[in-house]
Amino acid sequence: QQQVKQSPQSLIVQKGGISIINCAYENTAFDYFPWYQQFPGKGPALLIAIRPDVSEKKEGRFTISFNKSAKQFSLHIMDSQPGDSATYFCAASGDNNNDMRFGAGTRLTVKP
Amino acid sequence: DVKVTQSSRYLVKRTGEKVFLECVQDMDHENMFWYRQDPGLGLRLIYFSYDVKMKEKGDIPEGYSVSREKKERFSLILESASTNQTSMYLCASNPPPGRETQYFGPGTRLLVL
């Protein structure tokens, strides 16, 4: 069963627009929520991460919004650029070494 | 600069063949992981190792085994490859606890004919 549900599956945005990807989780023991970015031919790489003691974290054009009561979190990419075109995975993990769970991924295309 | 390397970028194998996928990390990490990546399913954990010779099954271990004889090396073995094991295989590592950033290799795209 998918413990982390991610939407949309694909997203097309114009250059300069805002890209929004949403995730929902089920396990209330999760307390670390990273986003990974994967370019074609490469492995995923950490983009930004949040812990549930804050509701928002911003790094440059990338922002995570976190809603603990709804068990949802989202990635916002402001002023989207063609170089942001990639697949984005949300994930969630807790205390155990092997309990990180990934969403299904969102393929983002930013059109020039 | 952290580095996780995988022995092959592309592999083509026949049904029934034994397949070895190798992963090496240079960060002295205790934890190593094998995932498979399929469209619409994301990354699914096959096996995890938290120390030399120690392993735990992930969500989809059937048809796979692993070996960790040295801290830096984690091998995934397909004992008898089948067509439904055609996939992208990703290796990752991180220091404990599990919430720490996972560092991924570039992946091995395996085609089983």
Tab-separated table of N, CA and C in Angstrom, chain A residues 17-108:
chain	number	residue	atom	x	y	z
A	17	GLY	N	6.034	30.644	-13.863
A	17	GLY	CA	4.849	30.258	-13.102
A	17	GLY	C	5.196	29.550	-11.803
A	18	ILE	N	4.145	29.195	-11.066
A	18	ILE	CA	4.325	28.485	-9.802
A	18	ILE	C	3.973	27.010	-10.001
A	19	SER	N	4.866	26.133	-9.585
A	19	SER	CA	4.609	24.689	-9.633
A	19	SER	C	4.242	24.240	-8.229
A	20	ILE	N	3.178	23.456	-8.129
A	20	ILE	CA	2.736	22.969	-6.820
A	20	ILE	C	2.536	21.460	-6.883
A	21	ILE	N	3.192	20.758	-5.990
A	21	ILE	CA	3.075	19.301	-5.906
A	21	ILE	C	2.629	18.959	-4.484
A	22	ASN	N	1.657	18.070	-4.386
A	22	ASN	CA	1.060	17.758	-3.099
A	22	ASN	C	1.325	16.315	-2.665
A	23	CYS	N	1.465	16.140	-1.364
A	23	CYS	CA	1.635	14.799	-0.806
A	23	CYS	C	0.821	14.649	0.469
A	24	ALA	N	0.370	13.414	0.698
A	24	ALA	CA	-0.355	13.089	1.921
A	24	ALA	C	0.215	11.802	2.491
A	25	TYR	N	0.300	11.723	3.804
A	25	TYR	CA	0.837	10.523	4.424
A	25	TYR	C	-0.160	9.973	5.428
A	26	GLU	N	0.065	8.723	5.818
A	26	GLU	CA	-0.874	8.053	6.719
A	26	GLU	C	-0.287	7.816	8.109
A	27	ASN	N	0.999	7.521	8.160
A	27	ASN	CA	1.613	7.098	9.407
A	27	ASN	C	1.955	8.302	10.279
A	28	THR	N	1.291	8.447	11.422
A	28	THR	CA	1.525	9.602	12.282
A	28	THR	C	2.892	9.550	12.967
A	29	ALA	N	3.590	8.435	12.841
A	29	ALA	CA	4.940	8.345	13.408
A	29	ALA	C	5.987	9.007	12.504
A	30	PHE	N	5.615	9.317	11.275
A	30	PHE	CA	6.550	10.012	10.386
A	30	PHE	C	6.846	11.401	10.942
A	31	ASP	N	8.127	11.774	10.958
A	31	ASP	CA	8.449	13.111	11.463
A	31	ASP	C	9.571	13.783	10.681
A	32	TYR	N	9.793	13.322	9.484
A	32	TYR	CA	10.790	13.952	8.613
A	32	TYR	C	10.282	13.821	7.197
A	33	PHE	N	10.220	14.957	6.490
A	33	PHE	CA	9.548	14.986	5.193
A	33	PHE	C	10.460	15.672	4.174
A	34	PRO	N	11.234	14.865	3.446
A	34	PRO	CA	12.127	15.441	2.429
A	34	PRO	C	11.490	15.415	1.041
A	35	TRP	N	11.981	16.267	0.187
A	35	TRP	CA	11.666	16.237	-1.235
A	35	TRP	C	12.963	15.961	-1.990
A	36	TYR	N	12.856	15.043	-2.948
A	36	TYR	CA	13.990	14.694	-3.780
A	36	TYR	C	13.709	15.123	-5.219
A	37	GLN	N	14.777	15.527	-5.910
A	37	GLN	CA	14.696	15.961	-7.303
A	37	GLN	C	15.543	15.003	-8.133
A	38	GLN	N	14.987	14.525	-9.226
A	38	GLN	CA	15.718	13.574	-10.067
A	38	GLN	C	15.708	14.050	-11.519
A	39	PHE	N	16.902	14.271	-12.062
A	39	PHE	CA	17.044	14.589	-13.476
A	39	PHE	C	17.253	13.296	-14.258
A	40	PRO	N	16.887	13.304	-15.553
A	40	PRO	CA	17.046	12.088	-16.354
A	40	PRO	C	18.468	11.549	-16.302
A	41	GLY	N	18.586	10.244	-16.089
A	41	GLY	CA	19.898	9.605	-16.064
A	41	GLY	C	20.653	9.758	-14.758
A	42	LYS	N	20.000	10.370	-13.770
A	42	LYS	CA	20.653	10.595	-12.472
A	42	LYS	C	19.813	9.975	-11.370
A	43	GLY	N	20.458	9.739	-10.213
A	43	GLY	CA	19.693	9.319	-9.058
A	43	GLY	C	19.046	10.527	-8.395
A	44	PRO	N	18.018	10.274	-7.557
A	44	PRO	CA	17.388	11.380	-6.825
A	44	PRO	C	18.398	12.055	-5.902
A	45	ALA	N	18.208	13.348	-5.692
A	45	ALA	CA	19.059	14.118	-4.789
A	45	ALA	C	18.168	14.977	-3.902
A	46	LEU	N	18.547	15.115	-2.644
A	46	LEU	CA	17.740	15.897	-1.708
A	46	LEU	C	17.638	17.348	-2.169
A	47	LEU	N	16.398	17.857	-2.175
A	47	LEU	CA	16.154	19.246	-2.579
A	47	LEU	C	15.922	20.107	-1.342
A	48	ILE	N	14.998	19.697	-0.514
A	48	ILE	CA	14.625	20.441	0.677
A	48	ILE	C	13.868	19.483	1.597
A	49	ALA	N	13.922	19.729	2.913
A	49	ALA	CA	13.236	18.841	3.859
A	49	ALA	C	12.667	19.657	5.002
A	50	ILE	N	11.635	19.099	5.647
A	50	ILE	CA	10.991	19.806	6.755
A	50	ILE	C	10.695	18.822	7.880
A	51	ARG	N	10.701	19.327	9.106
A	51	ARG	CA	10.258	18.547	10.252
A	51	ARG	C	8.968	19.162	10.763
A	52	PRO	N	8.121	18.410	11.458
A	52	PRO	CA	6.762	18.888	11.769
A	52	PRO	C	6.671	19.973	12.836
A	53	ASP	N	7.803	20.456	13.344
A	53	ASP	CA	7.724	21.526	14.327
A	53	ASP	C	7.540	22.897	13.672
A	54	VAL	N	7.642	22.955	12.326
A	54	VAL	CA	7.377	24.199	11.608
A	54	VAL	C	6.349	23.927	10.520
A	55	SER	N	5.641	24.963	10.096
A	55	SER	CA	4.610	24.794	9.068
A	55	SER	C	5.107	25.152	7.674
A	56	GLU	N	6.280	25.772	7.600
A	56	GLU	CA	6.789	26.167	6.292
A	56	GLU	C	8.308	26.270	6.349
A	57	LYS	N	8.911	25.889	5.229
A	57	LYS	CA	10.363	26.063	5.107
A	57	LYS	C	10.662	26.527	3.694
A	58	LYS	N	11.494	27.556	3.603
A	58	LYS	CA	11.785	28.138	2.303
A	58	LYS	C	13.290	28.115	2.062
A	59	GLU	N	13.657	27.691	0.852
A	59	GLU	CA	15.053	27.745	0.430
A	59	GLU	C	15.068	28.249	-1.010
A	60	GLY	N	15.396	29.513	-1.150
A	60	GLY	CA	15.402	30.109	-2.485
A	60	GLY	C	14.007	30.113	-3.083
A	61	ARG	N	13.853	29.534	-4.256
A	61	ARG	CA	12.546	29.498	-4.920
A	61	ARG	C	11.678	28.322	-4.465
A	62	PHE	N	12.223	27.484	-3.614
A	62	PHE	CA	11.525	26.255	-3.182
A	62	PHE	C	10.990	26.410	-1.765
A	63	THR	N	9.701	26.085	-1.592
A	63	THR	CA	9.063	26.176	-0.281
A	63	THR	C	8.288	24.908	-0.003
A	64	ILE	N	8.437	24.384	1.209
A	64	ILE	CA	7.580	23.290	1.664
A	64	ILE	C	6.554	23.886	2.624
A	65	SER	N	5.288	23.546	2.383
A	65	SER	CA	4.228	23.872	3.337
A	65	SER	C	3.776	22.577	3.993
A	66	PHE	N	3.600	22.608	5.304
A	66	PHE	CA	3.297	21.388	6.051
A	66	PHE	C	2.068	21.591	6.917
A	67	ASN	N	1.111	20.678	6.814
A	67	ASN	CA	-0.110	20.730	7.615
A	67	ASN	C	-0.202	19.427	8.412
A	68	LYS	N	0.195	19.498	9.678
A	68	LYS	CA	0.280	18.287	10.489
A	68	LYS	C	-1.095	17.672	10.735
A	69	SER	N	-2.093	18.503	11.006
A	69	SER	CA	-3.420	17.968	11.332
A	69	SER	C	-4.040	17.256	10.132
A	70	ALA	N	-3.769	17.766	8.941
A	70	ALA	CA	-4.301	17.134	7.728
A	70	ALA	C	-3.386	16.038	7.204
A	71	LYS	N	-2.195	15.918	7.766
A	71	LYS	CA	-1.188	14.959	7.295
A	71	LYS	C	-0.905	15.172	5.817
A	72	GLN	N	-0.645	16.438	5.494
A	72	GLN	CA	-0.346	16.794	4.110
A	72	GLN	C	0.840	17.752	4.068
A	73	PHE	N	1.587	17.682	2.979
A	73	PHE	CA	2.649	18.654	2.767
A	73	PHE	C	2.805	18.862	1.262
A	74	SER	N	3.322	20.019	0.910
A	74	SER	CA	3.401	20.348	-0.513
A	74	SER	C	4.697	21.099	-0.808
A	75	LEU	N	5.097	20.988	-2.059
A	75	LEU	CA	6.266	21.697	-2.570
A	75	LEU	C	5.781	22.766	-3.525
A	76	HIS	N	6.239	23.991	-3.301
A	76	HIS	CA	5.948	25.109	-4.199
A	76	HIS	C	7.255	25.557	-4.829
A	77	ILE	N	7.262	25.644	-6.153
A	77	ILE	CA	8.417	26.178	-6.866
A	77	ILE	C	7.988	27.495	-7.478
A	78	MET	N	8.523	28.566	-6.955
A	78	MET	CA	8.196	29.898	-7.454
A	78	MET	C	9.065	30.211	-8.674
A	79	ASP	N	8.536	31.065	-9.561
A	79	ASP	CA	9.303	31.490	-10.743
A	79	ASP	C	9.957	30.277	-11.414
A	80	SER	N	9.156	29.286	-11.742
A	80	SER	CA	9.672	28.036	-12.300
A	80	SER	C	10.501	28.288	-13.562
A	81	GLN	N	11.596	27.540	-13.692
A	81	GLN	CA	12.516	27.690	-14.810
A	81	GLN	C	12.630	26.372	-15.580
A	82	PRO	N	12.972	26.446	-16.872
A	82	PRO	CA	13.147	25.195	-17.629
A	82	PRO	C	14.125	24.224	-16.964
A	83	GLY	N	15.128	24.750	-16.282
A	83	GLY	CA	16.096	23.910	-15.575
A	83	GLY	C	15.522	23.173	-14.387
A	84	ASP	N	14.283	23.540	-13.987
A	84	ASP	CA	13.604	22.825	-12.906
A	84	ASP	C	12.905	21.574	-13.422
A	85	SER	N	12.857	21.415	-14.730
A	85	SER	CA	12.193	20.242	-15.308
A	85	SER	C	12.890	18.974	-14.828
A	86	ALA	N	12.152	18.148	-14.126
A	86	ALA	CA	12.712	16.957	-13.469
A	86	ALA	C	11.550	16.182	-12.873
A	87	THR	N	11.871	15.049	-12.270
A	87	THR	CA	10.876	14.307	-11.501
A	87	THR	C	11.110	14.593	-10.023
A	88	TYR	N	10.023	14.902	-9.322
A	88	TYR	CA	10.101	15.237	-7.908
A	88	TYR	C	9.407	14.155	-7.084
A	89	PHE	N	10.091	13.715	-6.032
A	89	PHE	CA	9.526	12.719	-5.124
A	89	PHE	C	9.399	13.317	-3.735
A	90	CYS	N	8.229	13.190	-3.131
A	90	CYS	CA	8.129	13.471	-1.715
A	90	CYS	C	8.418	12.185	-0.960
A	91	ALA	N	8.779	12.314	0.296
A	91	ALA	CA	9.056	11.143	1.120
A	91	ALA	C	8.722	11.482	2.567
A	92	ALA	N	8.628	10.433	3.373
A	92	ALA	CA	8.361	10.598	4.788
A	92	ALA	C	9.065	9.488	5.538
A	93	SER	N	9.615	9.827	6.690
A	93	SER	CA	10.252	8.786	7.492
A	93	SER	C	10.119	9.104	8.972
A	94	GLY	N	10.405	8.084	9.780
A	94	GLY	CA	10.349	8.225	11.226
A	94	GLY	C	11.665	7.829	11.847
A	95	ASP	N	11.591	7.182	12.975
A	95	ASP	CA	12.783	6.848	13.752
A	95	ASP	C	13.621	5.718	13.167
A	96	ASN	N	12.976	4.792	12.497
A	96	ASN	CA	13.690	3.594	12.077
A	96	ASN	C	14.548	3.857	10.849
A	97	ASN	N	15.641	3.121	10.757
A	97	ASN	CA	16.579	3.314	9.653
A	97	ASN	C	15.959	3.032	8.292
A	98	ASN	N	15.009	2.129	8.246
A	98	ASN	CA	14.521	1.669	6.947
A	98	ASN	C	13.063	2.018	6.704
A	99	ASP	N	12.545	3.056	7.347
A	99	ASP	CA	11.119	3.319	7.153
A	99	ASP	C	10.822	4.543	6.299
A	100	MET	N	11.794	5.027	5.526
A	100	MET	CA	11.485	6.121	4.611
A	100	MET	C	10.615	5.582	3.483
A	101	ARG	N	9.531	6.283	3.220
A	101	ARG	CA	8.609	5.893	2.164
A	101	ARG	C	8.467	7.040	1.182
A	102	PHE	N	8.454	6.677	-0.105
A	102	PHE	CA	8.444	7.671	-1.166
A	102	PHE	C	7.086	7.728	-1.842
A	103	GLY	N	6.735	8.922	-2.322
A	103	GLY	CA	5.582	9.060	-3.187
A	103	GLY	C	5.899	8.538	-4.580
A	104	ALA	N	4.882	8.518	-5.422
A	104	ALA	CA	5.020	7.930	-6.760
A	104	ALA	C	5.793	8.815	-7.724
A	105	GLY	N	5.979	10.078	-7.378
A	105	GLY	CA	6.736	10.976	-8.237
A	105	GLY	C	5.858	11.864	-9.092
A	106	THR	N	6.366	13.060	-9.385
A	106	THR	CA	5.700	14.015	-10.274
A	106	THR	C	6.705	14.458	-11.319
A	107	ARG	N	6.333	14.277	-12.575
A	107	ARG	CA	7.204	14.714	-13.671
A	107	ARG	C	6.832	16.154	-14.007
A	108	LEU	N	7.733	17.072	-13.717
A	108	LEU	CA	7.498	18.498	-13.975
A	108	LEU	C	8.192	18.913	-15.265
